[in-house]
Coordinates of C-alpha atoms in Angstrom, one line a residue:
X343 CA 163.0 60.4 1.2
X344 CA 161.3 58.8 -1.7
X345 CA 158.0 60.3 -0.5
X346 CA 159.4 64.0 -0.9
X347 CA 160.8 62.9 -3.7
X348 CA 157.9 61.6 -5.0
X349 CA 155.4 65.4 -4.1
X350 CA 158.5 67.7 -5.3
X351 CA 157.9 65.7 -9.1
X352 CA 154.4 66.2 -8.9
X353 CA 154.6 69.6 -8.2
X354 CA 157.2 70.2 -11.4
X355 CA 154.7 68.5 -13.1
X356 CA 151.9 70.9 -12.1
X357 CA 153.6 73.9 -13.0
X358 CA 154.8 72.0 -16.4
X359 CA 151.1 71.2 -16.9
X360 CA 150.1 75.2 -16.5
X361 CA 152.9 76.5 -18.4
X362 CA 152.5 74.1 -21.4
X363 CA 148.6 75.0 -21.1
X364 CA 149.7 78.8 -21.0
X365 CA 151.2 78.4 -24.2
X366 CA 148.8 75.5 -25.8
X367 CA 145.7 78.1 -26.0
X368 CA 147.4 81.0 -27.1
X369 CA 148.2 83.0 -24.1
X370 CA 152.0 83.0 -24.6
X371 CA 151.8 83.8 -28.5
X372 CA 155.1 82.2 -30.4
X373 CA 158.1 84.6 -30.2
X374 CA 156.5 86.1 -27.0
X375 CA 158.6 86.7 -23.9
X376 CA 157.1 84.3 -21.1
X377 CA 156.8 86.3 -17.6
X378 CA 160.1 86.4 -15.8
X379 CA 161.0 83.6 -13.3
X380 CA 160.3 85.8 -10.2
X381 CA 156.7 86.8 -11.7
X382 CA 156.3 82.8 -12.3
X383 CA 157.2 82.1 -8.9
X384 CA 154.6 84.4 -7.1
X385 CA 151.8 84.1 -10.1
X386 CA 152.1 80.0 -9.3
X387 CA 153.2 80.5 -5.3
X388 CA 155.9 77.7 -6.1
X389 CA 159.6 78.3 -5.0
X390 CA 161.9 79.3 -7.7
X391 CA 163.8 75.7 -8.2
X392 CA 160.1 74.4 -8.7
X393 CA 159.7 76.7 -11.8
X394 CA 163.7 76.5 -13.0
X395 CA 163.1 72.7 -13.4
X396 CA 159.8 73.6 -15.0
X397 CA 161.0 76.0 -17.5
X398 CA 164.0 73.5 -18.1
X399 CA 161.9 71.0 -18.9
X400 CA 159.9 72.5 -21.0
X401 CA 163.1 74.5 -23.1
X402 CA 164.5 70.7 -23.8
X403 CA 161.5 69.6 -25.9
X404 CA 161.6 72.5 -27.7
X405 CA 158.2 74.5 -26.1
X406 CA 160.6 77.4 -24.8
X407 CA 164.2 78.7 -25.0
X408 CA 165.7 80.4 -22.8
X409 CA 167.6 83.6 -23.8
X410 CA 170.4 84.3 -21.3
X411 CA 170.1 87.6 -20.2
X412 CA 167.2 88.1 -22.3
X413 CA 164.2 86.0 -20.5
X414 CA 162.3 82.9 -21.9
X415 CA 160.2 82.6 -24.8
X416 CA 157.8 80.4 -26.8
X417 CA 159.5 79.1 -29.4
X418 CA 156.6 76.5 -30.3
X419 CA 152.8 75.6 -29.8
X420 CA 153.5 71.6 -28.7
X421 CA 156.5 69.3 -27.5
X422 CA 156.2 67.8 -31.1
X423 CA 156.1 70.9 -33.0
X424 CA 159.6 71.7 -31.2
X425 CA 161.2 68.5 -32.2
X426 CA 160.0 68.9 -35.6
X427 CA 161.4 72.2 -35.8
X428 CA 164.9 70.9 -34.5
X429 CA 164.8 68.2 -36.5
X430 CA 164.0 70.0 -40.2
X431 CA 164.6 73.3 -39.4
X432 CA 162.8 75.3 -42.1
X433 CA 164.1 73.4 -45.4
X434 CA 160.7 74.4 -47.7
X435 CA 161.0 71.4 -49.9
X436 CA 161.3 68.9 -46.9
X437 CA 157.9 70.3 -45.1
X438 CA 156.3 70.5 -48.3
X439 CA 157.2 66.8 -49.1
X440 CA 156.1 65.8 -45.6
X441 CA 152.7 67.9 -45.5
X442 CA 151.6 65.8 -48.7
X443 CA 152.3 62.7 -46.9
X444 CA 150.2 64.1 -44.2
X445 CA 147.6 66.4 -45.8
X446 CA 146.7 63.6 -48.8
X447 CA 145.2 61.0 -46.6
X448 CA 143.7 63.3 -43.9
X449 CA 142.0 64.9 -47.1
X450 CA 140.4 61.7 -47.6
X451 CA 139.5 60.7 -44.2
X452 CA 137.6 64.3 -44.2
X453 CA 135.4 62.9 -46.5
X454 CA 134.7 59.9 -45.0
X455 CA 134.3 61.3 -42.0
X456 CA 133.3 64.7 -41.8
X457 CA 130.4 66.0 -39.9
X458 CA 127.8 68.7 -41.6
X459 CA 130.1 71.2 -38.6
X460 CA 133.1 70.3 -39.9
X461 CA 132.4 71.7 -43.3
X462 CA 130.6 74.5 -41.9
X463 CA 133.9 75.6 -40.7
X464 CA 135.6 74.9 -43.3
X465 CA 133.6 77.2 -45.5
X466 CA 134.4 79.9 -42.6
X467 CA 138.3 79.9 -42.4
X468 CA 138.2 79.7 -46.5
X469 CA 136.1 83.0 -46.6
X470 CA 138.5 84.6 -44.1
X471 CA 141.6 83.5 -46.0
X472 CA 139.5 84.9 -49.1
X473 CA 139.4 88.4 -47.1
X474 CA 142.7 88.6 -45.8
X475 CA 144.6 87.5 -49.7
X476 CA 142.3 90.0 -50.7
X477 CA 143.8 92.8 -48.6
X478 CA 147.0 92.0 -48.7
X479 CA 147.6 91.1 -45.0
X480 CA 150.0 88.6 -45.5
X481 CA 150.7 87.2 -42.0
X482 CA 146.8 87.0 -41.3
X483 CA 146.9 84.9 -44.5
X484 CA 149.5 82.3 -44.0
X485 CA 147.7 81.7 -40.7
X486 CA 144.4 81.6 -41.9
X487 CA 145.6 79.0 -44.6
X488 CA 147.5 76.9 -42.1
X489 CA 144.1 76.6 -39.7
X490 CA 142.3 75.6 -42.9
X491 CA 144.7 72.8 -43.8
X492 CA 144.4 71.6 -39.5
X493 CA 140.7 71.9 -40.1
X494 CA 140.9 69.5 -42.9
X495 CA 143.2 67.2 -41.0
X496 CA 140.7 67.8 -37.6
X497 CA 137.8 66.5 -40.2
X498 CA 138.7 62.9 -40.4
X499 CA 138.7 62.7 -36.6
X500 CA 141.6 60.5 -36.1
X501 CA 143.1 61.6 -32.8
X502 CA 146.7 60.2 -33.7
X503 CA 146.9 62.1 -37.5
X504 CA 145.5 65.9 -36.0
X505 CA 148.1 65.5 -32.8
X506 CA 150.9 64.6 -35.8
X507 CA 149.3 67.5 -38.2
X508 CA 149.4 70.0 -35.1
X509 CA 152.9 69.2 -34.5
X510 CA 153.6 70.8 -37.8
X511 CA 151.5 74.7 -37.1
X512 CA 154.5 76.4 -36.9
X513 CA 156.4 75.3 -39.9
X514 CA 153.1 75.3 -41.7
X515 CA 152.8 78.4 -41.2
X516 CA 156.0 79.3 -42.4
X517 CA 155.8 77.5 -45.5
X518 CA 152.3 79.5 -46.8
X519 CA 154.2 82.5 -46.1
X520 CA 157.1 81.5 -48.4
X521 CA 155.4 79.9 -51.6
X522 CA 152.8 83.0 -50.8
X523 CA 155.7 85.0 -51.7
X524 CA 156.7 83.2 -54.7
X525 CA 153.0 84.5 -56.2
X526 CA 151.9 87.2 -54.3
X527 CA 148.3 89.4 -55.2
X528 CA 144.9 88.9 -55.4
X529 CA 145.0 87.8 -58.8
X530 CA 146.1 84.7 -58.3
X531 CA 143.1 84.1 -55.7
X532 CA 141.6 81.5 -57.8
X533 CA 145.3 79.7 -58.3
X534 CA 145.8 79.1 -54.8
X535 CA 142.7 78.6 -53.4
X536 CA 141.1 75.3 -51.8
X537 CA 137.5 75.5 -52.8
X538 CA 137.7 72.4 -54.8
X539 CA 139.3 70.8 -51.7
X540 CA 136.1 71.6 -49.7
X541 CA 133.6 71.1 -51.9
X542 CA 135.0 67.7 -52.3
X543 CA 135.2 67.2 -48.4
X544 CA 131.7 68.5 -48.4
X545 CA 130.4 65.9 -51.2
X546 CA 132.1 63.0 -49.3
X547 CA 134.0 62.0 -52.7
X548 CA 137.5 60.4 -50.8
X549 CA 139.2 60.4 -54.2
X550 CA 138.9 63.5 -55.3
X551 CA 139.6 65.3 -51.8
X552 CA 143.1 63.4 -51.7
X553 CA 143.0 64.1 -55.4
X554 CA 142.6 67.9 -55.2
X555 CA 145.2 68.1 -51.8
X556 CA 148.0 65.9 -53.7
X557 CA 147.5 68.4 -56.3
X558 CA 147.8 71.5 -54.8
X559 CA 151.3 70.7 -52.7
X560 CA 152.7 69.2 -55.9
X561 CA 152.0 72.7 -57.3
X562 CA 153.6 74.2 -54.9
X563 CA 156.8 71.6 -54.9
X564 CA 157.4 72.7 -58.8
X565 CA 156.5 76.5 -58.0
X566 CA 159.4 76.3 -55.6
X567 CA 162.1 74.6 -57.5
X568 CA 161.3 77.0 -60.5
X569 CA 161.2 80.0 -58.6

């Protein structure tokens, strides 16, 4: 008994594993319906409790939820993300105040740390964000800016900060698109950009890189309680 006990977890496990990976790199987008359980069954060739108890699991940290009547769907890109999002829900001021905690001191570890690839791509996501404020595209935007700010974070290569940092995507994400709002147009390009932020990453000065990204959310903070 322990033995089947044992190869019916593993195999949860598996299909835990390939589910959380179909969603990890993007092939289950967030707010996407996830294929139905009988499609899961005979894409994975598990039996259908297998994938219940997969789908489960994965809707109790937050990955999925499960509609009834509707079907599953991603609801976030990682365990933590989910338990972020349950936790703070989408209070503005409250991710803002915990991205400066964040973003300040993997600013400066950027600079410390960063190789010449990192600010190669830096430079890359901050001409696309350039493009896309430029042309209005909004949603494009607020994700481009939120990839900038986890290339930053991914910069100081501490493995323990960018798993904390990625947690944080969706409501990221969320948050550019809401003080984007409060400011909207290209003529306030130069307001809200983060060229200083690179260049400072790119010159390896710590000081001014935490500098520059304390400055920038406490911008934001008084842009929001004015607005």
């Amino acid at each position: 008994m322990p033995l089947a006990t044992t190869r019916r977890a593993g195999l949860v496990d598996q299909v835990i594993d390939q589910l959380r990976t179909a969603v990890t790199q993007g092939e289950w987008p967030i707010g996407e319906r996830i294929p139905t359980e009988a499609e899961l069954v005979d894409q994975l060739g598990v039996g259908r409790n297998t994938v219940r108890e997969a789908v489960r699991a994965l809707a109790h940290t937050g990955l999925l939820e499960v509609r009834q009547g509707d079907g599953t769907y991603v609801r976030a890109t990682s365990e933590v993300s989910g338990a972020i999002r349950r936790l703070c829900g989408s209070e503005l001021r409250e991710v803002l105040q915990v991205r400066r905690t964040l973003e300040v001191e993997g600013a400066r570890l950027a600079a410390a740390e960063r190789t010449e690839e990192d600010v190669a791509g830096l430079w890359a996501v901050l001409s696309r964000r350039e493009t896309e404020l430029r042309e209005g595209r909004w949603e494009d935007f607020a994700r481009t800016d939120a990839e900038f700010h986890c290339a930053v974070v991914r910069a100081g290569h501490n493995r323990l900060l960018t798993e904390l940092y990625r947690g944080l995507t969706e409501v990221i994400t969320a948050s550019v698109a809401a003080t984007s709002s409060i400011t909207p147009g290209a003529e306030h390009a130069p307001e809200i950009g983060h060229e200083g932020l690179a260049r400072a990453i790119a010159d390896r000065d710590a000081d001014r890189a935490a500098a520059e990204a304390c400055g920038f959310l406490d911008e934001l903070l008084e842009r929001i309680e004015s607005a």
